[in-house]
Amino acid sequence: MSTTRETRSGGEWLESWDPENEETWDKPLAWRTLWVTTFALFLAFVAWFLPSALIPKLNPLGYSFSTNQLYWMAAMPGLSAGLFRLVWMVLPPLMGTRRMVTLTSLLLIFSTLGWGVRVQEPTAPYWELMVLAFLAGIGGGAFSGFMPSTSYFFPKSKQGTALGLQAGLGNFGVSAVQLLTPYFIGFSALAFFGTTQSISMPGAAAQDVWYQNAAFIWIPLMVLASVLAWTMLKSVPIKANVRQQFDIFGNVDTWLMTLLYIMTFGTFSGLAAQFGLLMANLYGIGNADIVSGTGAEAQVLIDGYAVPDVVKYVFLGPLVGAGARVLFAPLTDRTGGAVWTLVSGVGLIVSIAFTLPALTPDTSSAAALESGFDQFLWGMLAIFLFAGIGNASTFKQMPMIFEKRQAGGVIGWTAAIAAFGPFFFGIGVTTLGPTTFYAIGIAWAVMCVAITWSRYARKGAPKPS
């Protein structure tokens, strides 16, 4: 057994790799691959959602963008991530895990460095920040390459746990960048490069901050991820050119699973990117009925109302969603994914309906606003919870429904389409308004529940998973 493993692991490309054969499966190599690629994926999500942590603070830092411009900027990483995922989904068989993860980790540096430079002075033109937001989508694109390549290393019986851990821990990059940004920007000792900025909340004195810390702190870790990938990873030879990989589109389950993953990860990524702006525009400094003026001259118009600081709450949603994905992944290996996708859909219907009234703030009194904010916050966290459960369950379903080569392609494709979530959520909220857009979300979840029940979850279903 040891001789076989040594032979297969001697170069970059493994030989005779069959994770379904328990006697020859190199379990330590598989788990090493999982942890290294998960570390890289965590940083990829950091790069992807770094703009969402900085964009709500651009105007307080001295920029003067309109609400629509900010929504479009926050939506841009979602648009580009979806496009990049269409590229990354075909890379695992062509480049292999080692080269793909190494190169991707290095590419993350460009947008991260750019944001660190441009938050220091409010002088960047709008188009330049939009380019940086677009490049941040490379971090989102990585998902469609990392996840399929990791699935090659594990047997089907363990793919629910492995992919759930990787995706869930990777998703923690979203909450990490949003949670840690307020702390990083307050430490002058970390500001080895750049200048000091001044920022204030309504009714509070201005304070010195160093927003470049929120970007620069991650760059050494991105370099480390590329080094670990190059020195510790192997690649599984999967024979499939680009044309062969596209045969997944002739399978009806590819399209049905795409609809389900839009419901789950599309919701997670869309809300994660827009959560801060939505909170600010409904219950914070972006609502002209609540706050008048900007910067040090800003005044709260409703006596007794404490305007919430977005950065203190925005990380909670992604944290709940990512945690649910990690915790529920092992359960999907025991019970199958379809039943939990069903739970996810029903939970989303209920939680979105609960949140709907809070999308129209009652500005008649401080008590009414505070009650509405509480309902908004708890409703949003419930949406994140059920979206996270569905993220875990759908990734268990796909390896069970499709054969190995196709499963990797379907994982990449569904992830690519769902990555447009931040873009469509931003455009939907801007053009339709939050209430109408959320109502559409309920209708989508109802459709997905019907698909899951009839095709995958009921007794005698055509594709039980």
GROMACS .gro file of C-alpha atoms in nm:
model
  465
    1MET     CA    1   0.000   0.000   0.000
    2SER     CA    2   0.277   0.244   0.092
    3THR     CA    3   0.455   0.171  -0.238
    4THR     CA    4   0.140   0.252  -0.434
    5ARG     CA    5   0.094   0.579  -0.253
    6GLU     CA    6   0.456   0.679  -0.302
    7THR     CA    7   0.433   0.609  -0.674
    8ARG     CA    8   0.116   0.809  -0.713
    9SER     CA    9   0.251   1.102  -0.513
   10GLY     CA   10   0.595   1.122  -0.669
   11GLY     CA   11   0.521   1.410  -0.910
   12GLU     CA   12   0.265   1.681  -0.951
   13TRP     CA   13   0.014   1.454  -1.129
   14LEU     CA   14  -0.113   1.151  -0.940
   15GLU     CA   15  -0.141   0.812  -1.106
   16SER     CA   16  -0.417   0.552  -1.072
   17TRP     CA   17  -0.604   0.774  -0.831
   18ASP     CA   18  -0.927   0.611  -0.711
   19PRO     CA   19  -1.071   0.748  -0.385
   20GLU     CA   20  -1.350   0.488  -0.399
   21ASN     CA   21  -1.089   0.216  -0.334
   22GLU     CA   22  -1.044   0.227   0.043
   23GLU     CA   23  -0.726   0.015   0.030
   24THR     CA   24  -0.534   0.250  -0.198
   25TRP     CA   25  -0.696   0.585  -0.117
   26ASP     CA   26  -0.434   0.822   0.026
   27LYS     CA   27  -0.647   0.977   0.299
   28PRO     CA   28  -0.375   1.208   0.442
   29LEU     CA   29  -0.314   1.356   0.097
   30ALA     CA   30  -0.686   1.416   0.048
   31TRP     CA   31  -0.726   1.598   0.379
   32ARG     CA   32  -0.404   1.797   0.327
   33THR     CA   33  -0.544   1.909  -0.007
   34LEU     CA   34  -0.869   2.007   0.161
   35TRP     CA   35  -0.703   2.222   0.428
   36VAL     CA   36  -0.459   2.400   0.196
   37THR     CA   37  -0.723   2.477  -0.065
   38THR     CA   38  -0.970   2.582   0.206
   39PHE     CA   39  -0.715   2.831   0.343
   40ALA     CA   40  -0.671   2.968  -0.010
   41LEU     CA   41  -1.049   2.977  -0.062
   42PHE     CA   42  -1.095   3.166   0.266
   43LEU     CA   43  -0.859   3.434   0.136
   44ALA     CA   44  -1.036   3.432  -0.200
   45PHE     CA   45  -1.363   3.518  -0.026
   46VAL     CA   46  -1.182   3.787   0.173
   47ALA     CA   47  -1.069   3.948  -0.153
   48TRP     CA   48  -1.415   3.906  -0.306
   49PHE     CA   49  -1.603   4.074  -0.020
   50LEU     CA   50  -1.344   4.330   0.085
   51PRO     CA   51  -1.527   4.592  -0.128
   52SER     CA   52  -1.852   4.523   0.061
   53ALA     CA   53  -1.676   4.615   0.387
   54LEU     CA   54  -1.528   4.935   0.244
   55ILE     CA   55  -1.796   5.070   0.009
   56PRO     CA   56  -2.043   5.177   0.285
   57LYS     CA   57  -1.762   5.394   0.428
   58LEU     CA   58  -1.649   5.561   0.103
   59ASN     CA   59  -1.870   5.869   0.140
   60PRO     CA   60  -1.785   5.920   0.510
   61LEU     CA   61  -1.420   5.902   0.398
   62GLY     CA   62  -1.477   6.195   0.163
   63TYR     CA   63  -1.614   6.048  -0.159
   64SER     CA   64  -1.950   6.176  -0.287
   65PHE     CA   65  -2.110   5.885  -0.472
   66SER     CA   66  -2.487   5.851  -0.510
   67THR     CA   67  -2.682   5.564  -0.356
   68ASN     CA   68  -2.723   5.401  -0.697
   69GLN     CA   69  -2.351   5.432  -0.769
   70LEU     CA   70  -2.270   5.260  -0.440
   71TYR     CA   71  -2.518   4.979  -0.506
   72TRP     CA   72  -2.368   4.926  -0.851
   73MET     CA   73  -2.018   4.923  -0.706
   74ALA     CA   74  -2.117   4.668  -0.442
   75ALA     CA   75  -2.287   4.461  -0.713
   76MET     CA   76  -1.986   4.459  -0.949
   77PRO     CA   77  -1.785   4.184  -0.767
   78GLY     CA   78  -2.088   3.957  -0.804
   79LEU     CA   79  -2.111   4.022  -1.177
   80SER     CA   80  -1.741   3.958  -1.232
   81ALA     CA   81  -1.735   3.655  -1.000
   82GLY     CA   82  -2.004   3.490  -1.207
   83LEU     CA   83  -1.807   3.557  -1.524
   84PHE     CA   84  -1.479   3.441  -1.370
   85ARG     CA   85  -1.646   3.124  -1.242
   86LEU     CA   86  -1.735   3.033  -1.599
   87VAL     CA   87  -1.358   3.035  -1.662
   88TRP     CA   88  -1.246   2.869  -1.339
   89MET     CA   89  -1.499   2.585  -1.376
   90VAL     CA   90  -1.301   2.441  -1.669
   91LEU     CA   91  -0.955   2.488  -1.516
   92PRO     CA   92  -0.923   2.185  -1.283
   93PRO     CA   93  -0.879   1.926  -1.562
   94LEU     CA   94  -0.666   2.166  -1.768
   95MET     CA   95  -0.432   2.311  -1.503
   96GLY     CA   96  -0.459   2.074  -1.210
   97THR     CA   97  -0.513   2.166  -0.846
   98ARG     CA   98  -0.158   2.276  -0.769
   99ARG     CA   99  -0.114   2.531  -1.046
  100MET     CA  100  -0.469   2.660  -1.030
  101VAL     CA  101  -0.463   2.730  -0.655
  102THR     CA  102  -0.114   2.881  -0.669
  103LEU     CA  103  -0.194   3.121  -0.954
  104THR     CA  104  -0.532   3.219  -0.812
  105SER     CA  105  -0.383   3.307  -0.473
  106LEU     CA  106  -0.134   3.540  -0.641
  107LEU     CA  107  -0.405   3.706  -0.852
  108LEU     CA  108  -0.599   3.797  -0.537
  109ILE     CA  109  -0.328   4.045  -0.447
  110PHE     CA  110  -0.404   4.291  -0.728
  111SER     CA  111  -0.751   4.405  -0.621
  112THR     CA  112  -0.667   4.382  -0.250
  113LEU     CA  113  -0.366   4.609  -0.295
  114GLY     CA  114  -0.568   4.850  -0.507
  115TRP     CA  115  -0.839   4.894  -0.244
  116GLY     CA  116  -0.576   4.950   0.022
  117VAL     CA  117  -0.427   5.232  -0.182
  118ARG     CA  118  -0.752   5.399  -0.289
  119VAL     CA  119  -0.926   5.425   0.050
  120GLN     CA  120  -0.652   5.650   0.183
  121GLU     CA  121  -0.753   5.960  -0.015
  122PRO     CA  122  -1.095   6.034  -0.173
  123THR     CA  123  -0.939   6.103  -0.513
  124ALA     CA  124  -1.005   5.787  -0.716
  125PRO     CA  125  -1.248   5.830  -1.009
  126TYR     CA  126  -1.559   5.616  -1.005
  127TRP     CA  127  -1.447   5.405  -1.301
  128GLU     CA  128  -1.125   5.306  -1.122
  129LEU     CA  129  -1.308   5.182  -0.814
  130MET     CA  130  -1.544   4.991  -1.042
  131VAL     CA  131  -1.242   4.822  -1.202
  132LEU     CA  132  -1.110   4.727  -0.858
  133ALA     CA  133  -1.455   4.593  -0.766
  134PHE     CA  134  -1.455   4.391  -1.089
  135LEU     CA  135  -1.110   4.242  -1.016
  136ALA     CA  136  -1.224   4.148  -0.665
  137GLY     CA  137  -1.453   3.901  -0.838
  138ILE     CA  138  -1.152   3.679  -0.908
  139GLY     CA  139  -1.188   3.569  -0.545
  140GLY     CA  140  -1.543   3.461  -0.615
  141GLY     CA  141  -1.442   3.293  -0.938
  142ALA     CA  142  -1.196   3.070  -0.756
  143PHE     CA  143  -1.482   2.879  -0.593
  144SER     CA  144  -1.581   2.710  -0.921
  145GLY     CA  145  -1.230   2.575  -0.961
  146PHE     CA  146  -1.139   2.489  -0.604
  147MET     CA  147  -1.452   2.293  -0.517
  148PRO     CA  148  -1.457   2.057  -0.819
  149SER     CA  149  -1.084   1.988  -0.786
  150THR     CA  150  -1.122   1.903  -0.417
  151SER     CA  151  -1.410   1.667  -0.496
  152TYR     CA  152  -1.168   1.457  -0.704
  153PHE     CA  153  -0.977   1.364  -0.387
  154PHE     CA  154  -1.267   1.220  -0.182
  155PRO     CA  155  -1.505   0.924  -0.218
  156LYS     CA  156  -1.873   1.003  -0.265
  157SER     CA  157  -1.951   0.893   0.090
  158LYS     CA  158  -1.734   1.175   0.228
  159GLN     CA  159  -1.789   1.447  -0.030
  160GLY     CA  160  -2.077   1.605   0.160
  161THR     CA  161  -1.853   1.659   0.463
  162ALA     CA  162  -1.542   1.756   0.264
  163LEU     CA  163  -1.713   2.001   0.032
  164GLY     CA  164  -1.927   2.139   0.314
  165LEU     CA  165  -1.619   2.205   0.525
  166GLN     CA  166  -1.432   2.367   0.239
  167ALA     CA  167  -1.719   2.584   0.124
  168GLY     CA  168  -1.831   2.672   0.477
  169LEU     CA  169  -1.485   2.758   0.609
  170GLY     CA  170  -1.414   2.943   0.286
  171ASN     CA  171  -1.738   3.137   0.331
  172PHE     CA  172  -1.609   3.250   0.670
  173GLY     CA  173  -1.381   3.479   0.469
  174VAL     CA  174  -1.688   3.695   0.409
  175SER     CA  175  -1.769   3.744   0.775
  176ALA     CA  176  -1.400   3.767   0.868
  177VAL     CA  177  -1.331   4.063   0.642
  178GLN     CA  178  -1.649   4.237   0.757
  179LEU     CA  179  -1.596   4.158   1.127
  180LEU     CA  180  -1.225   4.240   1.144
  181THR     CA  181  -1.224   4.552   0.928
  182PRO     CA  182  -1.349   4.780   1.211
  183TYR     CA  183  -1.069   4.652   1.435
  184PHE     CA  184  -0.791   4.660   1.176
  185ILE     CA  185  -0.863   5.019   1.077
  186GLY     CA  186  -0.829   5.137   1.437
  187PHE     CA  187  -0.473   5.013   1.494
  188SER     CA  188  -0.217   5.272   1.395
  189ALA     CA  189   0.056   5.017   1.468
  190LEU     CA  190  -0.059   4.818   1.165
  191ALA     CA  191  -0.040   5.122   0.937
  192PHE     CA  192   0.310   5.063   0.806
  193PHE     CA  193   0.209   5.218   0.474
  194GLY     CA  194  -0.015   5.508   0.383
  195THR     CA  195  -0.187   5.800   0.549
  196THR     CA  196  -0.442   5.859   0.824
  197GLN     CA  197  -0.810   5.918   0.747
  198SER     CA  198  -1.075   6.090   0.958
  199ILE     CA  199  -1.432   5.959   0.984
  200SER     CA  200  -1.734   6.024   1.207
  201MET     CA  201  -2.081   5.888   1.276
  202PRO     CA  202  -2.385   6.117   1.330
  203GLY     CA  203  -2.364   6.276   1.672
  204ALA     CA  204  -2.011   6.148   1.735
  205ALA     CA  205  -1.673   6.317   1.720
  206ALA     CA  206  -1.443   6.244   1.430
  207GLN     CA  207  -1.181   5.975   1.484
  208ASP     CA  208  -0.860   5.881   1.307
  209VAL     CA  209  -0.864   5.553   1.114
  210TRP     CA  210  -0.637   5.362   0.877
  211TYR     CA  211  -0.860   5.189   0.624
  212GLN     CA  212  -0.567   5.058   0.423
  213ASN     CA  213  -0.503   4.811   0.707
  214ALA     CA  214  -0.824   4.627   0.611
  215ALA     CA  215  -0.664   4.537   0.277
  216PHE     CA  216  -0.290   4.522   0.337
  217ILE     CA  217  -0.315   4.281   0.633
  218TRP     CA  218  -0.432   4.000   0.400
  219ILE     CA  219  -0.162   4.027   0.133
  220PRO     CA  220   0.113   3.832   0.320
  221LEU     CA  221  -0.138   3.551   0.379
  222MET     CA  222  -0.219   3.541   0.007
  223VAL     CA  223   0.151   3.501  -0.068
  224LEU     CA  224   0.170   3.225   0.194
  225ALA     CA  225  -0.129   3.046   0.037
  226SER     CA  226   0.044   3.042  -0.302
  227VAL     CA  227   0.361   2.898  -0.147
  228LEU     CA  228   0.170   2.627   0.040
  229ALA     CA  229  -0.024   2.535  -0.274
  230TRP     CA  230   0.288   2.502  -0.487
  231THR     CA  231   0.482   2.298  -0.232
  232MET     CA  232   0.210   2.077  -0.081
  233LEU     CA  233  -0.058   2.007  -0.342
  234LYS     CA  234  -0.090   1.742  -0.612
  235SER     CA  235  -0.320   1.722  -0.914
  236VAL     CA  236  -0.564   1.450  -1.019
  237PRO     CA  237  -0.562   1.377  -1.395
  238ILE     CA  238  -0.918   1.415  -1.523
  239LYS     CA  239  -0.943   1.364  -1.899
  240ALA     CA  240  -1.178   1.633  -2.025
  241ASN     CA  241  -1.120   1.920  -2.262
  242VAL     CA  242  -1.342   2.227  -2.261
  243ARG     CA  243  -1.585   2.084  -2.517
  244GLN     CA  244  -1.622   1.755  -2.330
  245GLN     CA  245  -1.693   1.938  -2.004
  246PHE     CA  246  -1.991   2.111  -2.165
  247ASP     CA  247  -2.187   1.786  -2.203
  248ILE     CA  248  -2.340   1.860  -1.862
  249PHE     CA  249  -2.580   2.100  -2.031
  250GLY     CA  250  -2.766   1.813  -2.194
  251ASN     CA  251  -2.871   1.685  -1.852
  252VAL     CA  252  -3.194   1.831  -1.711
  253ASP     CA  253  -3.064   1.794  -1.354
  254THR     CA  254  -2.787   2.043  -1.433
  255TRP     CA  255  -3.050   2.310  -1.486
  256LEU     CA  256  -3.266   2.208  -1.191
  257MET     CA  257  -2.970   2.207  -0.952
  258THR     CA  258  -2.872   2.548  -1.088
  259LEU     CA  259  -3.212   2.683  -0.984
  260LEU     CA  260  -3.171   2.532  -0.637
  261TYR     CA  261  -2.822   2.671  -0.590
  262ILE     CA  262  -2.936   3.017  -0.696
  263MET     CA  263  -3.188   2.993  -0.411
  264THR     CA  264  -2.917   2.902  -0.159
  265PHE     CA  265  -2.579   3.048  -0.252
  266GLY     CA  266  -2.727   3.322  -0.470
  267THR     CA  267  -2.917   3.438  -0.163
  268PHE     CA  268  -2.614   3.404   0.065
  269SER     CA  269  -2.371   3.591  -0.161
  270GLY     CA  270  -2.626   3.853  -0.265
  271LEU     CA  271  -2.724   3.940   0.090
  272ALA     CA  272  -2.364   3.929   0.213
  273ALA     CA  273  -2.258   4.187  -0.046
  274GLN     CA  274  -2.554   4.422   0.003
  275PHE     CA  275  -2.637   4.369   0.372
  276GLY     CA  276  -2.442   4.673   0.491
  277LEU     CA  277  -2.578   4.914   0.231
  278LEU     CA  278  -2.934   4.788   0.279
  279MET     CA  279  -2.910   4.834   0.656
  280ALA     CA  280  -2.765   5.183   0.618
  281ASN     CA  281  -3.027   5.292   0.365
  282LEU     CA  282  -3.321   5.153   0.563
  283TYR     CA  283  -3.225   5.223   0.925
  284GLY     CA  284  -2.901   5.423   0.913
  285ILE     CA  285  -2.716   5.715   0.765
  286GLY     CA  286  -2.851   5.647   0.414
  287ASN     CA  287  -3.213   5.720   0.514
  288ALA     CA  288  -3.282   6.093   0.473
  289ASP     CA  289  -3.588   6.065   0.700
  290ILE     CA  290  -3.361   5.953   0.983
  291VAL     CA  291  -3.032   6.137   0.933
  292SER     CA  292  -2.978   6.485   0.791
  293GLY     CA  293  -2.639   6.596   0.663
  294THR     CA  294  -2.311   6.407   0.640
  295GLY     CA  295  -1.987   6.375   0.830
  296ALA     CA  296  -1.946   6.581   1.146
  297GLU     CA  297  -2.259   6.787   1.059
  298ALA     CA  298  -2.491   6.485   1.043
  299GLN     CA  299  -2.791   6.502   1.277
  300VAL     CA  300  -3.043   6.238   1.383
  301LEU     CA  301  -3.393   6.367   1.306
  302ILE     CA  302  -3.581   6.133   1.541
  303ASP     CA  303  -3.526   6.197   1.912
  304GLY     CA  304  -3.405   5.896   2.107
  305TYR     CA  305  -3.310   5.685   1.807
  306ALA     CA  306  -2.957   5.543   1.804
  307VAL     CA  307  -2.842   5.505   1.445
  308PRO     CA  308  -2.686   5.156   1.408
  309ASP     CA  309  -2.323   5.141   1.302
  310VAL     CA  310  -2.334   4.905   1.005
  311VAL     CA  311  -1.989   4.757   1.064
  312LYS     CA  312  -2.103   4.620   1.400
  313TYR     CA  313  -2.372   4.405   1.240
  314VAL     CA  314  -2.281   4.334   0.879
  315PHE     CA  315  -2.055   4.037   0.956
  316LEU     CA  316  -2.325   3.846   1.146
  317GLY     CA  317  -2.520   3.728   0.842
  318PRO     CA  318  -2.226   3.572   0.655
  319LEU     CA  319  -2.106   3.423   0.985
  320VAL     CA  320  -2.440   3.249   1.043
  321GLY     CA  321  -2.461   3.129   0.682
  322ALA     CA  322  -2.107   2.994   0.673
  323GLY     CA  323  -2.147   2.829   1.013
  324ALA     CA  324  -2.466   2.656   0.901
  325ARG     CA  325  -2.287   2.521   0.595
  326VAL     CA  326  -2.011   2.370   0.808
  327LEU     CA  327  -2.240   2.226   1.077
  328PHE     CA  328  -2.497   2.073   0.845
  329ALA     CA  329  -2.250   1.923   0.594
  330PRO     CA  330  -2.186   1.605   0.801
  331LEU     CA  331  -2.563   1.562   0.845
  332THR     CA  332  -2.609   1.554   0.468
  333ASP     CA  333  -2.370   1.256   0.447
  334ARG     CA  334  -2.596   1.069   0.691
  335THR     CA  335  -2.940   1.157   0.555
  336GLY     CA  336  -2.876   1.271   0.199
  337GLY     CA  337  -2.891   1.626   0.070
  338ALA     CA  338  -3.244   1.648  -0.071
  339VAL     CA  339  -3.426   1.654   0.264
  340TRP     CA  340  -3.212   1.944   0.387
  341THR     CA  341  -3.259   2.135   0.061
  342LEU     CA  342  -3.630   2.099   0.128
  343VAL     CA  343  -3.582   2.237   0.480
  344SER     CA  344  -3.375   2.521   0.336
  345GLY     CA  345  -3.645   2.620   0.088
  346VAL     CA  346  -3.929   2.616   0.340
  347GLY     CA  347  -3.716   2.808   0.590
  348LEU     CA  348  -3.633   3.074   0.332
  349ILE     CA  349  -4.000   3.122   0.248
  350VAL     CA  350  -4.089   3.179   0.614
  351SER     CA  351  -3.788   3.398   0.700
  352ILE     CA  352  -3.821   3.621   0.392
  353ALA     CA  353  -4.192   3.668   0.465
  354PHE     CA  354  -4.104   3.759   0.826
  355THR     CA  355  -3.853   4.020   0.703
  356LEU     CA  356  -4.080   4.184   0.443
  357PRO     CA  357  -4.263   4.430   0.676
  358ALA     CA  358  -3.932   4.558   0.813
  359LEU     CA  359  -3.819   4.664   0.464
  360THR     CA  360  -4.047   4.969   0.499
  361PRO     CA  361  -3.917   5.149   0.812
  362ASP     CA  362  -4.170   5.322   1.034
  363THR     CA  363  -4.009   5.660   1.106
  364SER     CA  364  -4.290   5.786   1.331
  365SER     CA  365  -4.091   5.729   1.650
  366ALA     CA  366  -3.766   5.594   1.787
  367ALA     CA  367  -3.949   5.294   1.936
  368ALA     CA  368  -4.104   5.205   1.600
  369LEU     CA  369  -3.768   5.230   1.426
  370GLU     CA  370  -3.594   5.017   1.685
  371SER     CA  371  -3.865   4.751   1.664
  372GLY     CA  372  -3.841   4.751   1.285
  373PHE     CA  373  -3.464   4.726   1.297
  374ASP     CA  374  -3.481   4.427   1.532
  375GLN     CA  375  -3.725   4.250   1.300
  376PHE     CA  376  -3.506   4.333   1.000
  377LEU     CA  377  -3.190   4.203   1.168
  378TRP     CA  378  -3.339   3.877   1.300
  379GLY     CA  379  -3.518   3.813   0.973
  380MET     CA  380  -3.198   3.862   0.775
  381LEU     CA  381  -3.006   3.629   1.005
  382ALA     CA  382  -3.274   3.362   0.958
  383ILE     CA  383  -3.244   3.400   0.580
  384PHE     CA  384  -2.867   3.353   0.607
  385LEU     CA  385  -2.918   3.044   0.826
  386PHE     CA  386  -3.145   2.862   0.583
  387ALA     CA  387  -2.938   2.968   0.283
  388GLY     CA  388  -2.632   2.816   0.456
  389ILE     CA  389  -2.816   2.489   0.518
  390GLY     CA  390  -2.907   2.473   0.150
  391ASN     CA  391  -2.550   2.549   0.046
  392ALA     CA  392  -2.438   2.235   0.229
  393SER     CA  393  -2.718   2.011   0.107
  394THR     CA  394  -2.700   2.099  -0.263
  395PHE     CA  395  -2.328   2.020  -0.270
  396LYS     CA  396  -2.409   1.677  -0.127
  397GLN     CA  397  -2.675   1.622  -0.392
  398MET     CA  398  -2.459   1.695  -0.696
  399PRO     CA  399  -2.195   1.421  -0.648
  400MET     CA  400  -2.481   1.175  -0.588
  401ILE     CA  401  -2.679   1.274  -0.898
  402PHE     CA  402  -2.392   1.297  -1.150
  403GLU     CA  403  -2.093   1.077  -1.234
  404LYS     CA  404  -1.755   1.205  -1.112
  405ARG     CA  405  -1.639   1.410  -1.411
  406GLN     CA  406  -1.981   1.564  -1.465
  407ALA     CA  407  -2.029   1.631  -1.094
  408GLY     CA  408  -1.721   1.853  -1.090
  409GLY     CA  409  -1.848   2.044  -1.391
  410VAL     CA  410  -2.197   2.086  -1.246
  411ILE     CA  411  -2.053   2.210  -0.916
  412GLY     CA  412  -1.850   2.466  -1.108
  413TRP     CA  413  -2.140   2.572  -1.332
  414THR     CA  414  -2.402   2.608  -1.059
  415ALA     CA  415  -2.155   2.800  -0.845
  416ALA     CA  416  -2.081   3.030  -1.140
  417ILE     CA  417  -2.445   3.121  -1.193
  418ALA     CA  418  -2.517   3.162  -0.822
  419ALA     CA  419  -2.216   3.395  -0.792
  420PHE     CA  420  -2.416   3.654  -0.983
  421GLY     CA  421  -2.618   3.688  -0.660
  422PRO     CA  422  -2.451   4.013  -0.542
  423PHE     CA  423  -2.502   4.167  -0.886
  424PHE     CA  424  -2.868   4.073  -0.926
  425PHE     CA  425  -2.946   4.153  -0.564
  426GLY     CA  426  -2.793   4.499  -0.601
  427ILE     CA  427  -2.973   4.568  -0.928
  428GLY     CA  428  -3.299   4.422  -0.798
  429VAL     CA  429  -3.300   4.634  -0.482
  430THR     CA  430  -3.209   4.946  -0.681
  431THR     CA  431  -3.462   4.905  -0.963
  432LEU     CA  432  -3.750   4.720  -0.799
  433GLY     CA  433  -3.709   4.823  -0.437
  434PRO     CA  434  -3.641   4.588  -0.144
  435THR     CA  435  -4.004   4.484  -0.085
  436THR     CA  436  -4.077   4.377  -0.442
  437PHE     CA  437  -3.740   4.204  -0.478
  438TYR     CA  438  -3.789   4.006  -0.157
  439ALA     CA  439  -4.138   3.903  -0.271
  440ILE     CA  440  -3.980   3.762  -0.587
  441GLY     CA  441  -3.742   3.572  -0.358
  442ILE     CA  442  -4.038   3.403  -0.189
  443ALA     CA  443  -4.180   3.297  -0.525
  444TRP     CA  444  -3.841   3.157  -0.629
  445ALA     CA  445  -3.814   2.956  -0.306
  446VAL     CA  446  -4.164   2.815  -0.355
  447MET     CA  447  -4.063   2.698  -0.703
  448CYS     CA  448  -3.745   2.537  -0.565
  449VAL     CA  449  -3.934   2.355  -0.290
  450ALA     CA  450  -4.164   2.206  -0.555
  451ILE     CA  451  -3.865   2.096  -0.767
  452THR     CA  452  -3.684   1.943  -0.470
  453TRP     CA  453  -3.988   1.749  -0.354
  454SER     CA  454  -4.093   1.613  -0.693
  455ARG     CA  455  -3.748   1.535  -0.834
  456TYR     CA  456  -3.521   1.454  -0.540
  457ALA     CA  457  -3.684   1.424  -0.195
  458ARG     CA  458  -4.013   1.234  -0.214
  459LYS     CA  459  -4.043   0.858  -0.194
  460GLY     CA  460  -3.992   0.715  -0.540
  461ALA     CA  461  -3.832   1.037  -0.670
  462PRO     CA  462  -3.659   1.003  -1.011
  463LYS     CA  463  -3.322   1.118  -0.868
  464PRO     CA  464  -3.315   1.054  -0.492
  465SER     CA  465  -3.020   1.233  -0.338
   0.00000   0.00000   0.00000
